[in-house]
Coordinates of C-alpha atoms in Angstrom, one line a residue:
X69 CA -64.7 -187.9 160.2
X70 CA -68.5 -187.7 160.9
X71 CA -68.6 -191.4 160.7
X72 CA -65.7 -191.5 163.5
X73 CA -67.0 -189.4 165.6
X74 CA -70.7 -191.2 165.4
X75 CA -68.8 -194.5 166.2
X76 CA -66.7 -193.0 168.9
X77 CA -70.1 -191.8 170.5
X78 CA -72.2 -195.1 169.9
X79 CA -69.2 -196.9 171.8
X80 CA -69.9 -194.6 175.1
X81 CA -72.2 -196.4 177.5
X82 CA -72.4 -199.3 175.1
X83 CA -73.7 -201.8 177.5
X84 CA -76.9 -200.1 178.1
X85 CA -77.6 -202.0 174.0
X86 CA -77.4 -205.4 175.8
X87 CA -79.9 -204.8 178.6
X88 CA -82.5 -202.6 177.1
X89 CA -84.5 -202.0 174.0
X90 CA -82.2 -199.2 172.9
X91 CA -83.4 -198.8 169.3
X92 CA -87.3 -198.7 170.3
X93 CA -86.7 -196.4 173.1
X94 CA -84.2 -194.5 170.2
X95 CA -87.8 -194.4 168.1
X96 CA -90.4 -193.9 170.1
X97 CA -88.7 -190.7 172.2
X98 CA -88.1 -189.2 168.7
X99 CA -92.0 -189.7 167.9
X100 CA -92.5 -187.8 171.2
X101 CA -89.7 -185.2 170.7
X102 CA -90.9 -184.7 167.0
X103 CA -87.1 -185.5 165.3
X104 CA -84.4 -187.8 166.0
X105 CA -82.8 -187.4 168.9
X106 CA -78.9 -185.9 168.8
X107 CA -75.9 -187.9 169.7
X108 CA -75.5 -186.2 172.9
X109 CA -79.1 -187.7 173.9
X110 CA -78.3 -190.7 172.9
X111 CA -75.3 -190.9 174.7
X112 CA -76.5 -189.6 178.3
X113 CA -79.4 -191.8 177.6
X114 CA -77.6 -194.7 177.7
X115 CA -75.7 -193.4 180.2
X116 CA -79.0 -193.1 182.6
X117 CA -79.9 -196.8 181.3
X118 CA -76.3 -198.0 182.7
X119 CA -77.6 -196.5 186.0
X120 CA -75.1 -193.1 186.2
X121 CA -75.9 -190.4 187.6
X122 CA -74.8 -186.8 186.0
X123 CA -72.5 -186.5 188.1
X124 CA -70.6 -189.9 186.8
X125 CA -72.2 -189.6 183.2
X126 CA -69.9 -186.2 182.7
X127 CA -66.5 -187.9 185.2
X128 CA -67.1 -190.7 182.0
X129 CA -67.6 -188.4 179.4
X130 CA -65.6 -185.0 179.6
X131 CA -63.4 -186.1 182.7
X132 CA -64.9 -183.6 184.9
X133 CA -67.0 -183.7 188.2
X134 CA -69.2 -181.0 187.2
X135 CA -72.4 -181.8 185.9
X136 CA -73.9 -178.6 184.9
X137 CA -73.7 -179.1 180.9
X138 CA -75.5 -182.8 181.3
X139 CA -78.0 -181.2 184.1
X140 CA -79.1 -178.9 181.4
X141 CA -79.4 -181.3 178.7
X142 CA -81.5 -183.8 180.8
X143 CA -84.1 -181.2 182.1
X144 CA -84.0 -179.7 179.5
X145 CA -84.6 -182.8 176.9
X146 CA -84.3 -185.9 177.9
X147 CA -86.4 -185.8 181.4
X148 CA -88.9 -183.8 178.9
X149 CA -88.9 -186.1 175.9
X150 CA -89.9 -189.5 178.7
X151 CA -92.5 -187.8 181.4
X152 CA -94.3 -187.2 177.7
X153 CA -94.4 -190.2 175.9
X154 CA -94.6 -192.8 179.2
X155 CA -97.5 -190.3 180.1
X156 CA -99.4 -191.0 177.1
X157 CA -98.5 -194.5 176.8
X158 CA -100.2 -194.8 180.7
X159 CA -103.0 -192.8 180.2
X160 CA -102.1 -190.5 183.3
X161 CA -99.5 -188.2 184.3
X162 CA -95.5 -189.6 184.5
X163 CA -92.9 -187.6 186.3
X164 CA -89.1 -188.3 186.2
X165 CA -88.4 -186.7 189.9
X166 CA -84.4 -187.5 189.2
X167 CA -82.2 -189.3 187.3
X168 CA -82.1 -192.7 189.2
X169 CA -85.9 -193.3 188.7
X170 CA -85.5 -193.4 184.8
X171 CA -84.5 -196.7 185.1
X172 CA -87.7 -197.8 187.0
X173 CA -89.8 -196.1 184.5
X174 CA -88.5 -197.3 181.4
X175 CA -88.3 -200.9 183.1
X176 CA -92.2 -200.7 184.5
X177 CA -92.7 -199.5 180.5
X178 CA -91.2 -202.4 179.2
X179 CA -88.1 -201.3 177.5
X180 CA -86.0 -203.4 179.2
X181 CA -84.7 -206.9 178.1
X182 CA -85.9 -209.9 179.3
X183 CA -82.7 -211.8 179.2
X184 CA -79.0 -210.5 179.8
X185 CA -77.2 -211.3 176.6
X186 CA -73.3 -211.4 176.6
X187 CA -70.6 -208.6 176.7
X188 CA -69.4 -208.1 173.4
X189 CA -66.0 -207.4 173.5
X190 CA -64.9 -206.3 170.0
X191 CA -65.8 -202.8 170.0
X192 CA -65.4 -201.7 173.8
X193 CA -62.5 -199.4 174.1
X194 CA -59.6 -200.5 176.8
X195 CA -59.7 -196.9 178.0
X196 CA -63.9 -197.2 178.2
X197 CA -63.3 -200.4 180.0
X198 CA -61.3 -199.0 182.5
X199 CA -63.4 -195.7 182.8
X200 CA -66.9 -198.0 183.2
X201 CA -64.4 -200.3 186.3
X202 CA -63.4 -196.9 187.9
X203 CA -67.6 -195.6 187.5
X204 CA -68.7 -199.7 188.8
X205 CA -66.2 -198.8 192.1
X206 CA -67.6 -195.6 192.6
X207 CA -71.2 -196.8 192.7
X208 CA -70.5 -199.9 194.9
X209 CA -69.1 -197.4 197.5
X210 CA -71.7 -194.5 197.1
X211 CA -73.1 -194.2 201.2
X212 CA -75.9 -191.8 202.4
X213 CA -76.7 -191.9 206.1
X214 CA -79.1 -188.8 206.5
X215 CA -79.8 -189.1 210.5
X216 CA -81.9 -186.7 211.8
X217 CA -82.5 -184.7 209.0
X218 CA -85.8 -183.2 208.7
X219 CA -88.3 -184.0 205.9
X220 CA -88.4 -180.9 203.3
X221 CA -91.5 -181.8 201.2
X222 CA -93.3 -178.3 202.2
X223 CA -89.4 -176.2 201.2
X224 CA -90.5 -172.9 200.0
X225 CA -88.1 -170.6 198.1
X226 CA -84.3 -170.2 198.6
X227 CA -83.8 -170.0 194.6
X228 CA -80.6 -167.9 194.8
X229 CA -79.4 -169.1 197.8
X230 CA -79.3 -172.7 196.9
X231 CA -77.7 -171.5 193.3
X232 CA -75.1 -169.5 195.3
X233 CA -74.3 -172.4 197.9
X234 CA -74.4 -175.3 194.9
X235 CA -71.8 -172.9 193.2
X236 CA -69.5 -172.7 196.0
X237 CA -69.4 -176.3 196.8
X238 CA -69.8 -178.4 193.1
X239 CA -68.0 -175.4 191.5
X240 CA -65.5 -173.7 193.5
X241 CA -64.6 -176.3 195.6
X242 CA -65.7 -175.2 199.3
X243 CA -64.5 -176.9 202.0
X244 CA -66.1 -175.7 204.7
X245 CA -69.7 -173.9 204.6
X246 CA -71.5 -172.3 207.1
X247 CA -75.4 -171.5 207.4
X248 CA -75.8 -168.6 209.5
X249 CA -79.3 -167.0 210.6
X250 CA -81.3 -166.0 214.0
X251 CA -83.9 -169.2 215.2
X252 CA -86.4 -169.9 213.3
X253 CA -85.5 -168.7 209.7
X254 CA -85.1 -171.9 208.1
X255 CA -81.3 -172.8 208.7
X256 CA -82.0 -176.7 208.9
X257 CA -84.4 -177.0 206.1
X258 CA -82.3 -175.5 203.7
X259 CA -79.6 -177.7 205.1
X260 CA -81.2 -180.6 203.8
X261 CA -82.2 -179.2 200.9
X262 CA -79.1 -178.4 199.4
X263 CA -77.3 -181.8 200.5
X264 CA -80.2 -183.2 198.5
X265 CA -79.8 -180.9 195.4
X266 CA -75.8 -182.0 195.2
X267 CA -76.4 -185.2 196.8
X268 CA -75.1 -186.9 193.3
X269 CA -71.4 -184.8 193.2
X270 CA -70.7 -187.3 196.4
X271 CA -69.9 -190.2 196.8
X272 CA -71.1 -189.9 200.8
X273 CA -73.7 -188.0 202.1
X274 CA -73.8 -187.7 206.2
X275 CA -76.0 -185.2 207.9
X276 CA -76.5 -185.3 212.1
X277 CA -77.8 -183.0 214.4
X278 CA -75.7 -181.6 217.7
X279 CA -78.5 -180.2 219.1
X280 CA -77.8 -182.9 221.9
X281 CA -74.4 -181.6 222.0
X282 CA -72.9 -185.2 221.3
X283 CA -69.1 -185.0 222.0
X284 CA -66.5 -184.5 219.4
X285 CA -65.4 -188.0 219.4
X286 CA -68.5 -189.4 219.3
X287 CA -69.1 -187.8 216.4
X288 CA -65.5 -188.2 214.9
X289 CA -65.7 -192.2 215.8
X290 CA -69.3 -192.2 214.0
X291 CA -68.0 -190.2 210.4
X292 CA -64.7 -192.2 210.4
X293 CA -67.0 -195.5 210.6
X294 CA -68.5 -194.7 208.0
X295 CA -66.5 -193.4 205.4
X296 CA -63.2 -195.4 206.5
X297 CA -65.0 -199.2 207.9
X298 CA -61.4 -200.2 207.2
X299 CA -60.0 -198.1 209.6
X300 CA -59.1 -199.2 213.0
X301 CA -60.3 -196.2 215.5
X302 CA -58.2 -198.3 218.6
X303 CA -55.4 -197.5 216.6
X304 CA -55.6 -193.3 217.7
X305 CA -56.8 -193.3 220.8
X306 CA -56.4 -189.1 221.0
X307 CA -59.3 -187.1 219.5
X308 CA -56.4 -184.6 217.5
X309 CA -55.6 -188.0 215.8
X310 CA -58.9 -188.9 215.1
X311 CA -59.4 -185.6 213.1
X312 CA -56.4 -186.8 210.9
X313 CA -57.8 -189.9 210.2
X314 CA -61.2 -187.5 209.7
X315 CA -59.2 -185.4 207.5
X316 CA -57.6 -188.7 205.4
X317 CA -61.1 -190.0 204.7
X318 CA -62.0 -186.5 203.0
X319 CA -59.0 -186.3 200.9
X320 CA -59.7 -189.9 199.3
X321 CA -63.4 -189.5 199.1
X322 CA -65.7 -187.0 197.9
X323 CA -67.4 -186.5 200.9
X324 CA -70.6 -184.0 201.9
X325 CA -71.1 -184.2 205.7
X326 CA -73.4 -181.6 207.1
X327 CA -73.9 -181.0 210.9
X328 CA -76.7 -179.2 211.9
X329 CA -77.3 -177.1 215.2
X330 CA -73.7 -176.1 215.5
X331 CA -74.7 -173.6 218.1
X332 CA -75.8 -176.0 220.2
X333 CA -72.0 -175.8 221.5
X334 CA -71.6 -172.9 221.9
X335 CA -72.2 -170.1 224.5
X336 CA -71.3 -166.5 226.0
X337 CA -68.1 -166.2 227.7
X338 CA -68.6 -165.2 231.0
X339 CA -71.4 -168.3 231.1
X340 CA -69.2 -171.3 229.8
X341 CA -71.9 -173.5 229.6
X342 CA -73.5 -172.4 232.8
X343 CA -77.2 -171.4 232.2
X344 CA -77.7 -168.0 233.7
X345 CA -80.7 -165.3 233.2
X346 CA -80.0 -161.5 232.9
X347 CA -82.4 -158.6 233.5
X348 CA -81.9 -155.0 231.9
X349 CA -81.6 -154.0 235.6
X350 CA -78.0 -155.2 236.0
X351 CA -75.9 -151.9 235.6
X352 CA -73.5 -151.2 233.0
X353 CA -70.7 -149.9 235.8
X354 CA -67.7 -151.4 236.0
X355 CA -67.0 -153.6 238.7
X356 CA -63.5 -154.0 239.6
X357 CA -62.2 -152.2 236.3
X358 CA -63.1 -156.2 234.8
X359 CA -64.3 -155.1 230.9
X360 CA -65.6 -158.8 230.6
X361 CA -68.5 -158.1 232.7
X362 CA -69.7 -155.7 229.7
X363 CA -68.7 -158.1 226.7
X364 CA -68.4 -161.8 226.4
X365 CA -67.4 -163.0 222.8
X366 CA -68.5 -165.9 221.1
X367 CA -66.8 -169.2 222.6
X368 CA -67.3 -172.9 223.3
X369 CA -68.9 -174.8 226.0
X370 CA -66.8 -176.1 228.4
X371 CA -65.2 -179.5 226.6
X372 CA -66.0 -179.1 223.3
X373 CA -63.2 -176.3 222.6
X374 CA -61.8 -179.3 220.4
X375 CA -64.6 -178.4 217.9
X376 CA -62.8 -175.5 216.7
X377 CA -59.4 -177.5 215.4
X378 CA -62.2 -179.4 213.5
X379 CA -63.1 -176.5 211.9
X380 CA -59.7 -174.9 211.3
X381 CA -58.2 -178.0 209.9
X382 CA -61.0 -179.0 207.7
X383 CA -61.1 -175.1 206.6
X384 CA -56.8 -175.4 206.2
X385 CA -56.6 -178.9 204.8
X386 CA -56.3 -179.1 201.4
X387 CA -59.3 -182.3 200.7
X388 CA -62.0 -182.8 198.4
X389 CA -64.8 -182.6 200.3
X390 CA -67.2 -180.4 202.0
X391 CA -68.3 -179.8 206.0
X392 CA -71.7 -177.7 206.4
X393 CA -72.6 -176.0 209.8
X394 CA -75.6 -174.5 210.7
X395 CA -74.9 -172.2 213.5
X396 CA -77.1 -169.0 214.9
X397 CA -73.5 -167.9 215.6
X398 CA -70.2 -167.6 213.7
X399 CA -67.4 -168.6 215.6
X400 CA -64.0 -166.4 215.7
X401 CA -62.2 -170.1 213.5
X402 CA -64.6 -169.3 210.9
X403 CA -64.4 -165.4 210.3
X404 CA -60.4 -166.1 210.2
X405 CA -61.0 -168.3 207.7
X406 CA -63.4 -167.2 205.4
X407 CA -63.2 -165.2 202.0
X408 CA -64.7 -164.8 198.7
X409 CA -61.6 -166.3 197.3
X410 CA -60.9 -168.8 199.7
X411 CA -62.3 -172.1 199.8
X412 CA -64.2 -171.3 203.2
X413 CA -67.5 -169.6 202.7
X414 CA -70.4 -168.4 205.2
X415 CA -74.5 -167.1 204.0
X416 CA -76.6 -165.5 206.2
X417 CA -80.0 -166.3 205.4
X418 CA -82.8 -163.7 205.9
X419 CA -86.4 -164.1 205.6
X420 CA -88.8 -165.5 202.6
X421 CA -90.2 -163.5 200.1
X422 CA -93.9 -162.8 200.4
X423 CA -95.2 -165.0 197.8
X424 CA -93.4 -168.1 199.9
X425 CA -94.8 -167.0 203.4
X426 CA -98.1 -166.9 201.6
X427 CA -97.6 -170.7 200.3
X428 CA -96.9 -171.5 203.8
X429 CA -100.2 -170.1 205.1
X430 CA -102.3 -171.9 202.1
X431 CA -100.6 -175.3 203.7
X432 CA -101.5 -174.1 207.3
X433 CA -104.8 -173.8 205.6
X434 CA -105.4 -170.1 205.0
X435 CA -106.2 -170.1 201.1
X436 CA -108.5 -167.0 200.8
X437 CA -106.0 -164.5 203.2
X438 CA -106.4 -161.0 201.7
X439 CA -103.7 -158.9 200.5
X440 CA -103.5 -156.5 203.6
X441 CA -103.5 -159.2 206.6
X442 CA -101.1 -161.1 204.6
X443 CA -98.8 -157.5 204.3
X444 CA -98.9 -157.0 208.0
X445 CA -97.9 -160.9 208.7
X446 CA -95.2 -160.4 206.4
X447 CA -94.3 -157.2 208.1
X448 CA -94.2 -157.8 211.0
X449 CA -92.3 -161.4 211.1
X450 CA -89.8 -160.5 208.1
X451 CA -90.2 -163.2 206.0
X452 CA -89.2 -165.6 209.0
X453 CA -90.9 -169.2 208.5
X454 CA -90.8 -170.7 211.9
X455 CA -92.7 -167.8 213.0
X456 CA -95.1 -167.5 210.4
X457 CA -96.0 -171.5 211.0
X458 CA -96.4 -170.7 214.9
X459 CA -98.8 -167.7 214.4
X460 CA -100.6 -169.6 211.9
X461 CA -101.5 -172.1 214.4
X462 CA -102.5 -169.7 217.0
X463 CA -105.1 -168.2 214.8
X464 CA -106.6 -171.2 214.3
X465 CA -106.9 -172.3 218.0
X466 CA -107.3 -169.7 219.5
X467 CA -108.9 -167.5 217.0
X468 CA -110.6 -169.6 215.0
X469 CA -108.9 -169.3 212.1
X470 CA -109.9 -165.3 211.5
X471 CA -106.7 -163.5 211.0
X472 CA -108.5 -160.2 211.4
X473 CA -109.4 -161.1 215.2
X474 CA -105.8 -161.8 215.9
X475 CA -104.5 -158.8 214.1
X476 CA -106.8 -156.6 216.2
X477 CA -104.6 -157.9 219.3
X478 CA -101.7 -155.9 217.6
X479 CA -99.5 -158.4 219.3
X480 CA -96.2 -159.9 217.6
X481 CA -94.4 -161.5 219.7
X482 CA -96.3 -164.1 222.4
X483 CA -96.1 -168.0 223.2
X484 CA -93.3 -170.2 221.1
X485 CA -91.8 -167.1 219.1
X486 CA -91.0 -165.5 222.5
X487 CA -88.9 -168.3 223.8
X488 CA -87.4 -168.8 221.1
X489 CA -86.1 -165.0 220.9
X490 CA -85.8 -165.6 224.9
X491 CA -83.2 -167.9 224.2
X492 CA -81.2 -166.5 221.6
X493 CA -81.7 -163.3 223.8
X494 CA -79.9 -164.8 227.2
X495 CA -76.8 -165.5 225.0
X496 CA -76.2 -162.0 224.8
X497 CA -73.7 -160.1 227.0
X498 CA -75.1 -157.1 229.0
X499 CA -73.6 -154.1 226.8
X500 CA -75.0 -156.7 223.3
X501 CA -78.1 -156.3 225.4
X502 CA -77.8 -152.1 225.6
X503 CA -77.4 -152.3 222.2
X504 CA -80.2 -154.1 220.8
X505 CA -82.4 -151.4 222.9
X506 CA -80.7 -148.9 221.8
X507 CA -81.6 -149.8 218.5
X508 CA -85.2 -151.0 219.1
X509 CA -85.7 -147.6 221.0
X510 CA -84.7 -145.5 218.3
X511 CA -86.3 -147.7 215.7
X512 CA -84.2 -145.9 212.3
X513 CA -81.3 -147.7 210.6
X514 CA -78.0 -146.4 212.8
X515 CA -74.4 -146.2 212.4
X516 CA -71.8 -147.6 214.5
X517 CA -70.6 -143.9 214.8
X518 CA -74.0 -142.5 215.9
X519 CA -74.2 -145.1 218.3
X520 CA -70.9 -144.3 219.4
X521 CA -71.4 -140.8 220.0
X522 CA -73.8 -142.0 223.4
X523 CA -70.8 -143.1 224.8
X524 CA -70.7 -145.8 228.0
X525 CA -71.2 -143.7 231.4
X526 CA -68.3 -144.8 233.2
X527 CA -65.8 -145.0 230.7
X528 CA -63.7 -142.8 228.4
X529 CA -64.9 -141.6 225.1
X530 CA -62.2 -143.8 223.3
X531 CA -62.9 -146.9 225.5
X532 CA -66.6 -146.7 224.9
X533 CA -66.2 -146.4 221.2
X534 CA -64.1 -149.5 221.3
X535 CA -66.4 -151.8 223.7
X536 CA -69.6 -150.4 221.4
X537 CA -67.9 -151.5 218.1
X538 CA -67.1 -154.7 219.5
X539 CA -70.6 -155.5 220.5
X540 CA -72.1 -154.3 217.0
X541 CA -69.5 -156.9 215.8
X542 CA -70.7 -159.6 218.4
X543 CA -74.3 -159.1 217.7
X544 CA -73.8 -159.3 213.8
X545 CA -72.3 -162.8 214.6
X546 CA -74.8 -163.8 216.7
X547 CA -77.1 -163.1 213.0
X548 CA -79.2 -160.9 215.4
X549 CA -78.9 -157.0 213.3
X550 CA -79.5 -156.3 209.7
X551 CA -76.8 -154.3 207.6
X552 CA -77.2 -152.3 205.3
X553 CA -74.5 -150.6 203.5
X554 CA -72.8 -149.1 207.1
X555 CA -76.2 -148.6 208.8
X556 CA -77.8 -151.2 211.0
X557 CA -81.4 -152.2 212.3
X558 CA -83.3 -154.5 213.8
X559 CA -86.0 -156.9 212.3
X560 CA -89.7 -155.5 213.6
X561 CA -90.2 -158.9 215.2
X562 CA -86.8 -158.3 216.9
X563 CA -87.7 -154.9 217.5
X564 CA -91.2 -155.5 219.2
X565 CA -89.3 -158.1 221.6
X566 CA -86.6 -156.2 222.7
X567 CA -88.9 -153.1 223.4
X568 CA -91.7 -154.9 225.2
X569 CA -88.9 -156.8 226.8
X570 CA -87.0 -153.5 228.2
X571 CA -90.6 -151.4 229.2
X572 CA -91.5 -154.8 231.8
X573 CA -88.1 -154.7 233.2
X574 CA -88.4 -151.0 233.5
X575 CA -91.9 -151.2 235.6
X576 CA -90.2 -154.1 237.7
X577 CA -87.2 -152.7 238.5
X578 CA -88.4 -148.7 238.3
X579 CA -87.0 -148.1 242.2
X580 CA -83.5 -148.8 241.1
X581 CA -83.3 -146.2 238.6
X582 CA -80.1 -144.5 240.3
X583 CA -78.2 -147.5 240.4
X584 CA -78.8 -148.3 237.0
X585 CA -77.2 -146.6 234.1
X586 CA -79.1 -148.7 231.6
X587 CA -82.0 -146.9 232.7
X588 CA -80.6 -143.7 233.8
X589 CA -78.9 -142.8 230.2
X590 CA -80.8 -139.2 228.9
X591 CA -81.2 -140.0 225.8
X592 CA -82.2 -143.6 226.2
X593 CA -84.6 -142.9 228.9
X594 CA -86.0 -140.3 227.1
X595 CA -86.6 -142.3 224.2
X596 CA -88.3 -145.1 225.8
X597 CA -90.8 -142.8 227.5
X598 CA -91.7 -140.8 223.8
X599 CA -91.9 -144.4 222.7
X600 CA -94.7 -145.4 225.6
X601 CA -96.6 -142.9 225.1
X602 CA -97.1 -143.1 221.6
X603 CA -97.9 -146.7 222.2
X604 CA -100.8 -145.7 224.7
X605 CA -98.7 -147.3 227.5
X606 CA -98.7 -146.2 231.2
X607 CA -95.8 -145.9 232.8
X608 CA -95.6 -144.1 235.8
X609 CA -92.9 -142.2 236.7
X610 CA -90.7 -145.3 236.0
X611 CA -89.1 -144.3 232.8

């Protein structure tokens, strides 16, 4: 039985004996791991000589897509058992950075044959011969076009996240997955990184950018190029077509396409695409009895409404593959869609830890930072790492490099971080905008009731509780409050914007205080003033 089995196992990858040194290789990894090596290292060892990756080493071997069980082995072995002995056969330090550069090593080592001998054919199974045709297809076709994805050698972090994502998608089979998180907090780079993690489950990996806001069918004629060449796009000339023909190519191929900056086409409602700069001094009245003027949900821009029967039918569509968006904003397609149980999934992503933003400021080239500037950086951006990077430059220019100059400024928010709250900001509608400084203003973790209870001058008690809830629900989409449990808050860095932000518009516009009830509610007004004068700031009669 024993003997069976052995033979069985010997015959699994058994051309990798006709094109490498397998029983020297066999020896000299066992000298390095200190015993023989098991079957199953044997066999996924020949399986990485026959150039397969995990991914295709388990479809061959247990009939299954995931590779979890031969990830584990390999890093935990194999990978091991070579960096070791090809690093003391060179004299220096080897590292097997993945699975396809075992091959290179082992070549550049000299395991490999000089000559191809021939096939033998007596012991090949007729069901391995049709498994190792089927693998030979699936490399030949194997496409990765990465665009304009970023470069993620400095990635810091994200441990869970990516665990948590990986699940969903090799796993659980997610079909759509969306990246949600306010500017700045890393949605792009972990984009990448993940494709790149799972980038062997696929067969084609396609990441682009619509921070250009390319049309649909520009990007619809681009994927089905790509992953059907045999396709003839003349053939549909309508862009609902094209999406089927989209939808075909993900149901015959395991496909990972990722597009980044989804928000890019999006916009307020009452804007539609129109650019359009709000002040705290417009009043809350309502004008006309037209509710619309306070709220102004989450749409697309004019033209590219078509993006959202992408969404819905790759989310609907029964397929293989997987769609990633990165979006500051989750669309009303997606929340209909998504479910812990359901094949559509969306993760917020929050800020670093403080050990990662402290890696980031070693690489900006602040090694020696002490413990309590690095706590009040960390405080006061939340972990975000676009903001950390920009501050870290401005201490160096401007400050030259001493963190306890800039820190003496007790500013937060200045330069490149304020445009690039400025333009998440302007999205907002005017009662999101009431909101956030309601929240900023009172500074404590809130509940939609307590904020309900300072009802909407103007409006009815059960009408304001309505048009509140509604923006708390806007502004969580727009990945602009924090939740916890039923209470929500701002981030400091958030905070600090939104109150700096009010207190100019409130010495700019202080002679229209009747007219507007932004200004002229009790308890905010009130509020704003205590605030001001704890911060040392004059304000005249304005507030």
């Amino acid at each position: 039985m024993a003997a069976n089995d052995s033979n069985q196992i010997e015959e699994e990858f058994v051309e990798a004996k006709n094109n490498w040194e397998l029983e020297k290789l066999y020896v000299d990894l066992a000298s390095t791991k200190g015993k023989a090596l098991t079957p199953v290292e044997k066999k996924f060892l020949r399986g990485l000589l026959c150039g397969c990756s995990p991914a295709e080493i388990a479809s061959i071997v247990y009939q299954s897509r995931s590779s979890s069980t031969v990830r584990v082995y390999l890093s935990n072995g194999l990978y091991k058992y070579i960096e070791e002995m090809l690093s003391n056969q060179a004299g220096y330090s080897v590292k097997v950075k993945n699975w396809s550069r075992v091959t290179h090593l082992l070549e550049k080592a000299g395991y490999k044959k000089g000559r191809l001998q021939l096939q033998p054919t007596i012991n090949v199974r007729k069901a391995q011969k049709e498994q190792e045709t089927d693998l030979v297809k699936i490399r030949s076709i194997q496409i990765q076009d990465w665009g304009e994805a970023i470069d993620v050698g400095g990635f810091y972090g994200r441990t869970t996240e990516l665990a948590k994502t990986q699940q969903w998608i090799v796993q659980e089979r997610c079909r759509l997955l969306v990246l949600l998180g306010m500017g700045g907090i890393g949605k792009t780079a972990f984009s990448v990184k993940l494709a790149q993690e799972i980038q062997d489950e696929f067969e084609y990996v396609i990441w682009r950018s619509l921070r250009l806001a390319p049309s649909l069918e520009v990007i619809l004629d681009r994927l089905i190029q790509i992953l059907c060449p045999k396709i003839d796009t003349k053939i549909t000339q309508t862009v609902d077509g094209k999406i089927s023909q989209l939808i075909d190519c993900l149901r015959s191929s395991r496909c990972l396409i990722v597009l980044d900056h989804f928000d890019s086409i999006l916009v307020s409602g009452e804007n539609n695409g129109e650019t359009e700069h709000f002040t705290t001094s417009t009043s809350l009245s309502i004008k006309n009895d037209s509710l619309s003027y306070l709220l102004s949900p989450i749409q697309y821009r004019k033209e590219y409404e078509i993006y959202g029967e992408l969404i819905r039918r790759v989310g609907e569509s029964q397929h293989q593959s997987c769609l990633v968006l990165t979006s500051r904003e989750k669309t009303q397609e997606i929340a209909s869609l998504e479910g812990k149980k359901l094949s559509v999934h969306s993760l917020k992503l929050t800020g670093l830890s403080k050990a990662e933003i402290l890696l980031i400021l070693e690489a900006k080239g602040f090694a020696n930072i002490s413990k309590e500037a690095s706590q009040i950086l960390f405080d006061w951006y939340a972990g975000n790492p676009l903001f950390i990077k920009l501050v870290a430059t401005a201490i160096q220019e401007l400050f030259g490099g001493n963190i306890d100059e800039f820190l003496k400024q007790d500013t937060v928010v200045f330069g490149d971080i304020r445009a690039t709250l400025d333009e998440q900001f302007n999205r907002l509608s005017h009662l999101e905008k009431h909101m956030v400084y309601w929240l900023a203003v009172n500074q404590d973790a809130v509940s939609v009731r307590k904020l309900q209870e300072n009802s909407i001058p103007g409006l009815s008690q059960r009408l304001s509780q309505r048009l509140i809830l509604e923006a708390m629900e806007l502004l969580q989409k727009r990945s602009l409050i924090e939740s916890q449990a039923s209470y929500f808050s701002l981030s400091p860095v958030l905070m600090e914007y939104a109150l700096e932000r009010l207190i100019e518009e409130n010495f700019k516009f202080s002679k229209e205080k009747e007219e507007n009830l932004l200004m002229s509610h009790t308890i905010f007004a009130t509020q704003l003033k205590d605030y001001m004068e704890e911060s040392h700031i004059e304000g005249g009669d304005s507030a």
